[in-house]
Coordinates of C-alpha atoms and ligand atoms in Angstrom, one line a residue:
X241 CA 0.0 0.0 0.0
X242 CA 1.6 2.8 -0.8
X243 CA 0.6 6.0 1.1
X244 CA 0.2 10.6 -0.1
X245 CA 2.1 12.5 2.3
X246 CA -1.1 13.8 4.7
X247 CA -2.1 17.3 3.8
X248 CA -1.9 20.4 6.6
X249 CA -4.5 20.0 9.8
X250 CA -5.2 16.4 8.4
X251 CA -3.9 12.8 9.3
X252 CA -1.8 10.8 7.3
X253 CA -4.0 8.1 4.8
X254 CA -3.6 5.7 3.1
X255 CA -4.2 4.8 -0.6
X256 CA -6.5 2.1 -1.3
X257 CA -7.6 0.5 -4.7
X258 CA -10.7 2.9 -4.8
X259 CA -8.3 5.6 -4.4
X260 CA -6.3 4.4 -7.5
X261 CA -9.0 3.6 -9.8
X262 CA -10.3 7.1 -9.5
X263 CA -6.9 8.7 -9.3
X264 CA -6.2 6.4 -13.0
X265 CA -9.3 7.5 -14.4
X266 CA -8.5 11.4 -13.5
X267 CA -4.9 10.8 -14.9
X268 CA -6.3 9.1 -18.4
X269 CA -8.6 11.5 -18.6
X270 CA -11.7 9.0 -18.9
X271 CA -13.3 11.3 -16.5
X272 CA -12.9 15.2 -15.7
X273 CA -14.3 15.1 -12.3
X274 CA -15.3 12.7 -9.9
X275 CA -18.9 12.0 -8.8
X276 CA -20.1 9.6 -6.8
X277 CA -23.6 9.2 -4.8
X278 CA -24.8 7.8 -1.5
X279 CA -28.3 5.5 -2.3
X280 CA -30.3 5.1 0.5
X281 CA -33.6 3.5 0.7
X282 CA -35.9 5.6 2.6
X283 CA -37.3 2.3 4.7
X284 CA -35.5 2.7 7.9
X285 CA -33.5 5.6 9.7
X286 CA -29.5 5.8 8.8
X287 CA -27.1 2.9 10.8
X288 CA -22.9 2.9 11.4
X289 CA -22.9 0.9 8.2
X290 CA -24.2 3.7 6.4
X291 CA -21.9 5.8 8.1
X292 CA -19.1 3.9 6.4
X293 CA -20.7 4.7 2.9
X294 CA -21.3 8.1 3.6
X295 CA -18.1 9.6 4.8
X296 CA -16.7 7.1 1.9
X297 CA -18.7 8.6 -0.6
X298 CA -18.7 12.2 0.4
X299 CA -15.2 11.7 1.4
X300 CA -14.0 10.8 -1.8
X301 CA -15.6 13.8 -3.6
X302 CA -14.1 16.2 -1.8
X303 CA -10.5 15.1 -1.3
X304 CA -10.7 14.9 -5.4
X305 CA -12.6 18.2 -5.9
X306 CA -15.7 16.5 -7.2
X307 CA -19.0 15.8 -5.8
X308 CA -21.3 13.8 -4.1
X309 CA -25.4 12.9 -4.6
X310 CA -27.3 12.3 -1.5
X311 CA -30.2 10.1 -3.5
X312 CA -33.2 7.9 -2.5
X313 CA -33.3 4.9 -3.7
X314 CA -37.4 4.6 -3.9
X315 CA -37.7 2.6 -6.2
X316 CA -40.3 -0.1 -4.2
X317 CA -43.3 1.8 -3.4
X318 CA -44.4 -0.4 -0.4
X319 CA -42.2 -0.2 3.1
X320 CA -41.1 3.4 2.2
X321 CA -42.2 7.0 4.4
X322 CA -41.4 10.2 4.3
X323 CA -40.5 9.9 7.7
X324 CA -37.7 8.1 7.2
X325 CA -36.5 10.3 4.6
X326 CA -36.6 13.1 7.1
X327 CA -34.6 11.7 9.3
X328 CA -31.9 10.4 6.7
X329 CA -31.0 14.0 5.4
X330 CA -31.0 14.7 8.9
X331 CA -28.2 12.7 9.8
X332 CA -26.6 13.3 6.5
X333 CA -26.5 16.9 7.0
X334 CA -25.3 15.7 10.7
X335 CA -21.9 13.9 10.0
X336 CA -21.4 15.8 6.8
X337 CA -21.1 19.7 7.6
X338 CA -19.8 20.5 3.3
X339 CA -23.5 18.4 2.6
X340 CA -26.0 21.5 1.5
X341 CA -29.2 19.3 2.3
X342 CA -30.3 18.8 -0.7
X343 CA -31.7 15.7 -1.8
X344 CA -32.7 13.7 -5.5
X345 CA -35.0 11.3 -6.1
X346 CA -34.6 7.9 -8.4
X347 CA -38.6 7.9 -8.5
X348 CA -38.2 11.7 -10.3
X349 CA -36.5 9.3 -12.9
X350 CA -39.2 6.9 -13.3
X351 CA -40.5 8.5 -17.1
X352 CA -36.9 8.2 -18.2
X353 CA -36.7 4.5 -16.8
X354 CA -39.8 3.5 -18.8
X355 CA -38.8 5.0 -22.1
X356 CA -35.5 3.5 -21.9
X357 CA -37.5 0.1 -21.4
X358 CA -39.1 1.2 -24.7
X359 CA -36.3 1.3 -26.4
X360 CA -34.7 -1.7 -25.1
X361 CA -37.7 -4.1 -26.1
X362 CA -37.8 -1.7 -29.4
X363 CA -34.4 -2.9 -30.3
X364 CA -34.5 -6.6 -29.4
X365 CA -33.2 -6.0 -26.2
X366 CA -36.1 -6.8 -23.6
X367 CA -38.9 -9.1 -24.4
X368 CA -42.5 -9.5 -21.9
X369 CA -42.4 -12.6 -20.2
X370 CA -45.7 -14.0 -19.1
X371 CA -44.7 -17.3 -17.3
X372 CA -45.3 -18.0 -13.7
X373 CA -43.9 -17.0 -11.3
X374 CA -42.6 -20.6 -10.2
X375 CA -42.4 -21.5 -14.2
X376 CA -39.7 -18.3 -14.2
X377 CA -38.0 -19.5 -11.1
X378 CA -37.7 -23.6 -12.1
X379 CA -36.6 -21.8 -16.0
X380 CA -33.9 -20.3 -14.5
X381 CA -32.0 -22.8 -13.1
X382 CA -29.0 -22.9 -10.6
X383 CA -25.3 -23.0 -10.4
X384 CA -25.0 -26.6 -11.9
X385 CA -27.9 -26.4 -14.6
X386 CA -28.2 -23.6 -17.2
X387 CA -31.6 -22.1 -17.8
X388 CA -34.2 -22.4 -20.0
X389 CA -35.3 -20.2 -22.7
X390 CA -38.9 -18.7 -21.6
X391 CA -42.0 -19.7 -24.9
X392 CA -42.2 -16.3 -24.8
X393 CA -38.7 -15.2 -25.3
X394 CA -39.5 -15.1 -29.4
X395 CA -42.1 -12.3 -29.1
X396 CA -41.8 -9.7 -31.8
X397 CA -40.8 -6.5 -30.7
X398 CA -43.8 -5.1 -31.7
X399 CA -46.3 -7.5 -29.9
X400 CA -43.5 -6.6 -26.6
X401 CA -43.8 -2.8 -26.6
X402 CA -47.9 -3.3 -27.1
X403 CA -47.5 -5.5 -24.4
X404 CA -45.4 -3.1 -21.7
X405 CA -47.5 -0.7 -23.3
X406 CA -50.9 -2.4 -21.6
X407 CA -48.9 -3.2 -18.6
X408 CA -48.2 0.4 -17.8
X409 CA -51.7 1.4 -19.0
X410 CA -53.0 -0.8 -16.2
X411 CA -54.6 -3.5 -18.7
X412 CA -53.0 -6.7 -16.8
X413 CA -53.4 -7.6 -13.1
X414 CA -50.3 -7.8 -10.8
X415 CA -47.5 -10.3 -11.6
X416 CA -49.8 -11.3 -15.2
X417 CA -46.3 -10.5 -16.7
X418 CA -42.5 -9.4 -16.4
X419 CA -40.5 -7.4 -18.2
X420 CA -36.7 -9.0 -18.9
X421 CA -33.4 -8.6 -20.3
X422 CA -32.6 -10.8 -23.1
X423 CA -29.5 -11.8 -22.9
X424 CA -28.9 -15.1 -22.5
X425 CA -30.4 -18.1 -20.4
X426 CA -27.0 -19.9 -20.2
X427 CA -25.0 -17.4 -18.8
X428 CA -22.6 -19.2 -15.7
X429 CA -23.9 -15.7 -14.2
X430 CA -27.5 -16.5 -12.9
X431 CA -27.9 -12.3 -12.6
X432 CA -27.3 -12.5 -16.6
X433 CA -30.0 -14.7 -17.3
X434 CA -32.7 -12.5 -18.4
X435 CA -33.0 -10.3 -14.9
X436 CA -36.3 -8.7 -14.4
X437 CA -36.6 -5.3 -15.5
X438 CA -40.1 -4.3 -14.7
X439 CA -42.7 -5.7 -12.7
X440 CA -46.2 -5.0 -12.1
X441 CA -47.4 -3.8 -8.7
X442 CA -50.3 -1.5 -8.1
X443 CA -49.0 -0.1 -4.9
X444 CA -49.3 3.9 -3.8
X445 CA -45.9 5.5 -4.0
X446 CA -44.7 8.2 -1.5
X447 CA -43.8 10.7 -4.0
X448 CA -45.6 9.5 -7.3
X449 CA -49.1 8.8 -5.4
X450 CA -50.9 6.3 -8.0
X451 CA -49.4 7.4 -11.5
X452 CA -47.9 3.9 -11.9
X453 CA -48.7 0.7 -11.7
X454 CA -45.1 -1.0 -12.7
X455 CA -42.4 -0.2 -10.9
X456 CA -38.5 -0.7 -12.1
X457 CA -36.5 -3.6 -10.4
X458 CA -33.6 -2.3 -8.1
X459 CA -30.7 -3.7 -10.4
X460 CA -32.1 -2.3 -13.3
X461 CA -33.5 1.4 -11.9
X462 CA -30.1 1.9 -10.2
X463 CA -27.6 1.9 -12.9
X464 CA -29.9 4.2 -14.8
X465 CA -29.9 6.5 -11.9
X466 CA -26.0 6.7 -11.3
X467 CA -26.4 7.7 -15.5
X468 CA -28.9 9.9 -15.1
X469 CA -27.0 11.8 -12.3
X470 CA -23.8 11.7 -14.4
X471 CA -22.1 9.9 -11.5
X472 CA -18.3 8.5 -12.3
X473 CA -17.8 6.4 -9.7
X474 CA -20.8 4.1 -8.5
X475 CA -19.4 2.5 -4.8
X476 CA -21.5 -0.4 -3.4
X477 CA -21.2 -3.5 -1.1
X478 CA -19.8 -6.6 -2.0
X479 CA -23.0 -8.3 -2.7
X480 CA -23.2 -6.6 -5.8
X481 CA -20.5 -7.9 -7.1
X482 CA -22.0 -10.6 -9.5
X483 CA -24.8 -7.7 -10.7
X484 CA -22.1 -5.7 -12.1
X485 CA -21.7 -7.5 -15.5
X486 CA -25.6 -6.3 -15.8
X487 CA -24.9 -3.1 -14.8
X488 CA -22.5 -2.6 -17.5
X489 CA -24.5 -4.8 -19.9
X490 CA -27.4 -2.0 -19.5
X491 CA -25.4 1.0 -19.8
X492 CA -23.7 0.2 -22.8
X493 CA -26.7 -0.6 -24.6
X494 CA -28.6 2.4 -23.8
X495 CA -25.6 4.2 -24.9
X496 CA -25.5 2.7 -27.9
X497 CA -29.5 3.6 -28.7
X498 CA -28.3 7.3 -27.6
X499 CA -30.4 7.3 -24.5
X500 CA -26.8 7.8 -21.7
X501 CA -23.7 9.4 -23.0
X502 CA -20.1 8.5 -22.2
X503 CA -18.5 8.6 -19.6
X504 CA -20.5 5.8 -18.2
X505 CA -20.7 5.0 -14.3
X506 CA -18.2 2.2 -13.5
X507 CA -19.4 -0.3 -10.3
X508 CA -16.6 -0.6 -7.5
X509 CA -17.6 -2.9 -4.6
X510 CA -16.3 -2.6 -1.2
X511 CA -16.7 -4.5 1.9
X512 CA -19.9 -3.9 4.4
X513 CA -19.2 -2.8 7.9
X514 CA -20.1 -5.5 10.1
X515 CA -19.5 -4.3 14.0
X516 CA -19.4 -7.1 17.0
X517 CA -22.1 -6.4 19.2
X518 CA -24.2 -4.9 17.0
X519 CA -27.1 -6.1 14.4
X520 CA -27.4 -4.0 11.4
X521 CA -30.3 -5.1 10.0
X522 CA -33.3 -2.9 9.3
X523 CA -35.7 -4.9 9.5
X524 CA -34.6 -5.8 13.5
X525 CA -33.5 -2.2 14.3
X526 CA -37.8 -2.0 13.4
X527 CA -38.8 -4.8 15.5
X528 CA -36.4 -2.6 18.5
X529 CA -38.8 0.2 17.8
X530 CA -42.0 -1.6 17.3
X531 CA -41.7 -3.8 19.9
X532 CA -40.6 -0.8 22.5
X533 CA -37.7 -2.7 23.5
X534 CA -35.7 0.8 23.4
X535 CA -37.0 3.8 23.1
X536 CA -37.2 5.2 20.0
X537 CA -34.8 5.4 16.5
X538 CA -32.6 7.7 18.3
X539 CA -32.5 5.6 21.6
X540 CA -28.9 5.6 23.0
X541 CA -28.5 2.8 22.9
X542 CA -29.3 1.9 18.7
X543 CA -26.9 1.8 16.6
X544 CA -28.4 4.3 14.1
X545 CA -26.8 8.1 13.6
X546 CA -29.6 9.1 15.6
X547 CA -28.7 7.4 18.3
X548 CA -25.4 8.1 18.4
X549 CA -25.7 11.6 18.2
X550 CA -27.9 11.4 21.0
X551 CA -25.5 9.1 23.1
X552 CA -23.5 12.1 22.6
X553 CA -20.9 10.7 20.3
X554 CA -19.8 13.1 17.0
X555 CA -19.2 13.6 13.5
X556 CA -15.5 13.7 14.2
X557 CA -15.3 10.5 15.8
X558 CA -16.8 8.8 13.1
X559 CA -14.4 9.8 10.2
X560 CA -11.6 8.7 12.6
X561 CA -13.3 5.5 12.7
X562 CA -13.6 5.6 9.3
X563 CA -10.1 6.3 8.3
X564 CA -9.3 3.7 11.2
X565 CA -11.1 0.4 9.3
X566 CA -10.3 1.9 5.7
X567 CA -11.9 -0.3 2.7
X568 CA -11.4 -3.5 2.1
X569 CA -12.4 -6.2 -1.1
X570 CA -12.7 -8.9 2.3
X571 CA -15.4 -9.2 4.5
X572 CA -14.5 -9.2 8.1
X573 CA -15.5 -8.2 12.1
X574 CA -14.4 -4.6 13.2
X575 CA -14.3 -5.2 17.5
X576 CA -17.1 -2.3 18.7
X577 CA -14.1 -1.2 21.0
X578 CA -12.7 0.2 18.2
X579 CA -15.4 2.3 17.3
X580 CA -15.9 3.3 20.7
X581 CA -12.5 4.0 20.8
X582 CA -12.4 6.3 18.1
X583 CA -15.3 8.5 19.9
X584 CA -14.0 8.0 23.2
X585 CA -10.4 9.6 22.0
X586 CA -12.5 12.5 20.5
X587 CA -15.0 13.1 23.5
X588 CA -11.8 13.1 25.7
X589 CA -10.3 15.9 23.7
X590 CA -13.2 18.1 23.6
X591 CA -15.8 17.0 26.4
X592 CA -16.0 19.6 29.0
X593 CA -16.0 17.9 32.5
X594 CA -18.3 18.2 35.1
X595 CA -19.0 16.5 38.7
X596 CA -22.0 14.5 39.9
X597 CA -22.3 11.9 42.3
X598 CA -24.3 8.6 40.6
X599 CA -24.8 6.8 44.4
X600 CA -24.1 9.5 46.9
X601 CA -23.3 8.8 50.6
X602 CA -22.7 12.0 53.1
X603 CA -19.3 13.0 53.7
X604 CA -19.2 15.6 56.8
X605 CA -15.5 17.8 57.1
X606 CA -16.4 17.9 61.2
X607 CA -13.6 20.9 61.4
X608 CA -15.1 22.9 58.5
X609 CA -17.5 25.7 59.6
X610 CA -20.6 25.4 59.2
X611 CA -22.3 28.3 57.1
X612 CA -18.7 28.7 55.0
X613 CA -19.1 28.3 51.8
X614 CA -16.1 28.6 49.7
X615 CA -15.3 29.0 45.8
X616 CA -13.0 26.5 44.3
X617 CA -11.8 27.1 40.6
X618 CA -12.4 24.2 38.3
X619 CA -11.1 23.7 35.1
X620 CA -13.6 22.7 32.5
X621 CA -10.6 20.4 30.8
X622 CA -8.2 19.0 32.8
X623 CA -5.4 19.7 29.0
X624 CA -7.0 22.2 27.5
X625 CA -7.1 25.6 29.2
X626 CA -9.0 27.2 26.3
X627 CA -12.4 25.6 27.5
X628 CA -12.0 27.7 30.5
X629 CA -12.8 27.3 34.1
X630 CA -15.6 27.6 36.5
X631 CA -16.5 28.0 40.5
X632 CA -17.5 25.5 42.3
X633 CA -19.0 25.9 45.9
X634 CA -17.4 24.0 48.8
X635 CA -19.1 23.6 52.2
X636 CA -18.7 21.2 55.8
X637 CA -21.3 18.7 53.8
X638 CA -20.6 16.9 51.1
X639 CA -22.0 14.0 48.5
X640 CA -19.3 11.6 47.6
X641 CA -19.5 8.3 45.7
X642 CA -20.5 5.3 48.4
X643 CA -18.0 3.5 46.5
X644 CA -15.4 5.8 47.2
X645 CA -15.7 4.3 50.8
X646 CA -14.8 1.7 52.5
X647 CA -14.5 0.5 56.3
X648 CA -11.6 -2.4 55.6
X649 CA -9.9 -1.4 51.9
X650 CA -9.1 -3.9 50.1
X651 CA -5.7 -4.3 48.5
X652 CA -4.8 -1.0 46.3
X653 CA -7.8 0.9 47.5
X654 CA -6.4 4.5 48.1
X655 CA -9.7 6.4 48.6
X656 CA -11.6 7.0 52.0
X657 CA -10.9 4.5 55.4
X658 CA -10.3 5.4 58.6
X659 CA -7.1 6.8 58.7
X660 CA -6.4 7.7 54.9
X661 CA -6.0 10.8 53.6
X662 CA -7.6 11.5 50.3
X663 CA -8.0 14.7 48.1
X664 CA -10.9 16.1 47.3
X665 CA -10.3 17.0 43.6
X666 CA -10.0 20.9 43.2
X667 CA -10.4 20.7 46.7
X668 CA -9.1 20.4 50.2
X669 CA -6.9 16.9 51.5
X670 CA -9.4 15.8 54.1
X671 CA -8.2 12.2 56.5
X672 CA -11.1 9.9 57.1
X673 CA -12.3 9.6 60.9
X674 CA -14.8 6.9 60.0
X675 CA -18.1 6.3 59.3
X676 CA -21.5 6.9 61.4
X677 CA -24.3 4.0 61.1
X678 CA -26.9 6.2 62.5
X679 CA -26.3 9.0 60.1
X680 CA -24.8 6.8 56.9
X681 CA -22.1 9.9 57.0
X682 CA -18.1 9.2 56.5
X683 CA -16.8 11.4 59.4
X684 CA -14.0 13.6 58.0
X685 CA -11.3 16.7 58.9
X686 CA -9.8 18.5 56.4
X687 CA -6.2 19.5 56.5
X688 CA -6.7 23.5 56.0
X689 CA -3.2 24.1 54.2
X690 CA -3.9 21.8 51.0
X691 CA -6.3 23.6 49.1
X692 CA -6.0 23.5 45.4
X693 CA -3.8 25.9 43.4
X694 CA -2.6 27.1 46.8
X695 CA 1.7 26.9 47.7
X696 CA 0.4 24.5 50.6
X697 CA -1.7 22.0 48.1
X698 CA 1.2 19.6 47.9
X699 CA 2.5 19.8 51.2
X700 CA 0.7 16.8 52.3
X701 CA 0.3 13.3 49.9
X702 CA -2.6 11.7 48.8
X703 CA -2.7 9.1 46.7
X704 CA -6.4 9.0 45.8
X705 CA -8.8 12.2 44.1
X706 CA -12.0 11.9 44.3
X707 CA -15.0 14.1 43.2
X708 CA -18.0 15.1 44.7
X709 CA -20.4 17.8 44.9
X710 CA -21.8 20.3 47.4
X711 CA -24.8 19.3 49.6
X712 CA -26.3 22.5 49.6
X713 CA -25.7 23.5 46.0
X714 CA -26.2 20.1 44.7
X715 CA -29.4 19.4 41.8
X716 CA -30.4 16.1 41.5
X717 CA -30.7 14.5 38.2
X718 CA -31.9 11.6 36.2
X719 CA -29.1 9.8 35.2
X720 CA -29.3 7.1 32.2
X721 CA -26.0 4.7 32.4
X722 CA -26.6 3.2 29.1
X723 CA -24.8 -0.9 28.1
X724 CA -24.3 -2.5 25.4
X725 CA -27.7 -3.5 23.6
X726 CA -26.1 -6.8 23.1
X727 CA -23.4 -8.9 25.0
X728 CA -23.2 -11.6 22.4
X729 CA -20.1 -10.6 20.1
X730 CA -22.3 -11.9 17.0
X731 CA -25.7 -11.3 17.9
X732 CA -28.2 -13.5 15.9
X733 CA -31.6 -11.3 16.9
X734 CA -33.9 -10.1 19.5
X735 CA -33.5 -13.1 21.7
X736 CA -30.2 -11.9 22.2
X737 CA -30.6 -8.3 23.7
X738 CA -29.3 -7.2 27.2
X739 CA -32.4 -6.9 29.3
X740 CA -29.5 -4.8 32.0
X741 CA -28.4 -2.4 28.7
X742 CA -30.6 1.1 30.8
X743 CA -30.0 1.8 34.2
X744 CA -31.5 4.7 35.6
X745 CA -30.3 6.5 38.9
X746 CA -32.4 9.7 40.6
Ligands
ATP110 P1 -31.6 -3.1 2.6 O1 -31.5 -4.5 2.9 O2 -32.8 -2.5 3.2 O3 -31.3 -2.7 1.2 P2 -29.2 -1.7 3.1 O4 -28.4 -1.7 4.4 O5 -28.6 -2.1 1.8 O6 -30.5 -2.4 3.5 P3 -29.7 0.8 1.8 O7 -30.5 1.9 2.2 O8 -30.0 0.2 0.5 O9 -29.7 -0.2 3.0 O10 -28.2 1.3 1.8 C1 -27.7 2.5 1.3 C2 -26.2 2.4 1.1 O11 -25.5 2.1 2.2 C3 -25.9 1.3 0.0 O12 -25.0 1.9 -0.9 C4 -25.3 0.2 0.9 O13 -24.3 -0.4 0.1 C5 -24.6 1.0 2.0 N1 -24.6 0.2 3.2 C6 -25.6 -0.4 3.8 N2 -25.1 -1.2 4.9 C7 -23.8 -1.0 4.9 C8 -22.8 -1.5 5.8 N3 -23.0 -2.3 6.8 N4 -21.5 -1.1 5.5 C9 -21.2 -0.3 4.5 N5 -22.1 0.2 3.6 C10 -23.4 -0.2 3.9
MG111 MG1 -29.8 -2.0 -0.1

């Protein structure tokens, strides 16, 4: 792998064969500019594998100086809402701050899709198959047998375009007939035997309401669209990688009958993201929401942008993450401790700090006066001095972690026993009396000299630094400690969720 020397104010990357096809096609010319797309189908809010396509797609525009489509892929009228597309330019717009919002539509391409079915049954290309359903599938055999021509595969072009002609006009009822590729029935490639190009459907579309009643298969719609949208460099999972043969198959005819112009879109598949811990699949990241096992799409815990943005993770993390796992031509298992460690290392640069007590026990200074309150001067990053500081009141009564206690301390337990000194962090070194049963208090004095940023702070150790928070002063909060959704490392479904994953704490 060979790697460019990283740019200013950015870290070092390295090339990858999606990289050097595009930078081969820039330096032969075969393209001007690069353009690439992100396809989603608006059935489901956004997930971290999208997140992968996205920043790959929109990453790639823009360290090349081209451009990059945000476009739904709505090509299957049933399952899809606007809500969902709502929500995906919303977390587009989210982890993409160069994205301008704006949004295209394959169904706005439907008219162009049909006439180029026209002209593909017009020139010999397509023919209207009226078999079964189960005729088609036995026809079409399997990786050991080749297929079978269709009776209907020597239709005249004429009697074909009369024939899509009714179908579109509503004349036949739903699955009566198919419109195919003919290509060939013998092809090793099962995607090249005759692939359905149209289908009939009468189902209400989001955007086109009832205007049609056949819709466009997806391997046949989305080549078109990549065309349409003048899009160089079409970037997909690996699945696809047996459908590209088709996709170029399809371009290059309607090229030849005039329809697309050179340069076409060229298919480059990458691997998927697959995450331990985590399910990816739509159609259970529904169930979640259905079923009210979290709550919501942007629940914490999900693993959909929404819910990461909520959890509180960022944009930055995930093109670390991103750059981190690189593409690949091999499937494989990124460990979610990467991921997390990608936002973690982010959150830790940025994250102002701030103290509160999760299950607070009473810690009274017995030699502090009573009505004193003084101000202690935090810093709002323990690095970074540029997030500033704050005051934070100090008094004789204090909440400390119940944790941060204990009668007999086990080995390497440097926090508060009778006997220990410990710091208060920003505060004062206070030494442990003990601990009274009939007030659940841990009895303390403090040692005057040590306050924080004072010449005297250091004059006495402590090993431990705990925080804490001022009884008086103190607000008390609803606090969500949120697990892994699943312990499993390959999670096979709902049966497999952590029933533990939301604690809650008042
Ligand atoms: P569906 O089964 O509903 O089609 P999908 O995950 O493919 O699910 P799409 O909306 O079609 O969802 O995906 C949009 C784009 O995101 C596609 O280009 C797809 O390749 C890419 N994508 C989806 N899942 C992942 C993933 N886990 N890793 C990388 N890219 C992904
Ligand atoms: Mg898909």
């Amino acid at each position: 792998m060979s790697s460019h020397a990283s740019k200013p104010g950015q870290p070092a990357y390295h090339s990858n064969f999606i990289r050097q096809r595009i930078e081969a096609d820039l330096a032969s010319g075969r393209v001007k500019a690069i353009k690439t797309r992100f396809p989603p189908e608006p059935n489901g809010y956004l997930h971290l594998g999208h997140a992968k396509s996205i920043l790959l797609n929109f990453g790639l525009a823009k360290e090349y100086g081209g451009s990059c489509n945000l476009r739904f892929d709505d090509t299957n009228p049933e399952k899809e809402e606007q809500e969902y597309v709502d929500s995906i330019i919303e977390s587009v717009k989210w982890l993409v701050p160069e994205f301008d919002g704006k949004a295209l539509y394959a169904s706005d391409y439907f008219d162009f899709m049909y006439q180029c079915a026209e002209y593909l049954v017009s020139s010999g290309h397509a023919y209207v198959d009226s078999q079964s359903a189960d005729d088609m599938k036995r026809n079409r055999g399997d990786f050991t047998h080749p297929g079978v021509d269709s009776p209907y595969r020597s239709r005249s072009a004429e009697k074909n375009l009369a024939l899509l002609r009714e179908m579109r006009d509503g004349k036949h009822a739903d699955g009566a007939h198919v419109l195919r590729a003919k290509i060939s029935m013998t092809s090793p490639n099962i995607n090249m035997r005759d692939p359905a190009l149209y289908r009939i459907k009468r189902a209400t579309h989001h955007r086109t309401g009832d205007k049609w009643c056949i819709y466009p298969m997806y391997t046949y719609a989305h080549p078109i669209e990549d065309a349409v949208e003048k899009v160089t460099h079409s970037l997909c999972t690996l699945e696809f990688e047996d459908q590209r043969p088709f996709y170029d198959w399809l371009l290059g005819k309607l090229a030849d009958g005039g329809l697309l112009q050179h340069p076409l879109p060229v298919q480059i598949e990458f691997a998927r993201l697959q995450l331990t811990h985590v399910m990816l699949s739509k159609r259970l990241l529904i169930k979640l929401v259905e079923d009210k096992v979290v709550d919501g799409w942007d629940d914490p815990r999900m693993p959909t942008l929404a819910g990461a943005r909520r959890r509180g993770y960022t944009p930055e993390g995930f093109r670390r993450f991103a750059e981190r796992i690189g593409v690949s031509k091999e499937n494989s298992w990124i460990d979610y401790a990467v991921f997390e460690d990608c936002m973690r290392e982010h959150l830790n640069e940025i994250a102002p700090r701030r103290m509160a007590v999760l299950d607070p026990v009473k810690l009274v200074i017995e030699n502090y006066p009573e009505d004193k309150v003084e101000m202690m001067e935090v810093p709002n990053h323990p690095q970074n001095a540029e997030l500033g500081k704050r005051h934070v009141p100090f008094s004789r009564e204090l909440w400390v972690e119940r944790n941060d206690y204990q009668e007999k301390p086990g080995k390497g337990f440097f926090r508060l026993f009778p006997g220990n000194k410990v710091r208060l962090r920003y505060g004062y070194v206070v030494e442990c009396i003990g601990y009274d049963n009939l007030t659940d208090t841990v009895r303390c004095k403090y040692l005057s000299e040590t306050r924080s940023g004072t010449p005297g702070a250091d004059s006495v150790k402590a090993k431990g630094n705990i925080h804490w928070v001022n009884v008086k002063h103190a607000h008390r909060a609803e606090i969500r400690v949120y697990d892994w959704l699943f312990v499993v490392e390959k999670p096979n479904g709902i049966e497999n969720i952590n029933l533990a994953s939301l604690k809650k704490t008042y």
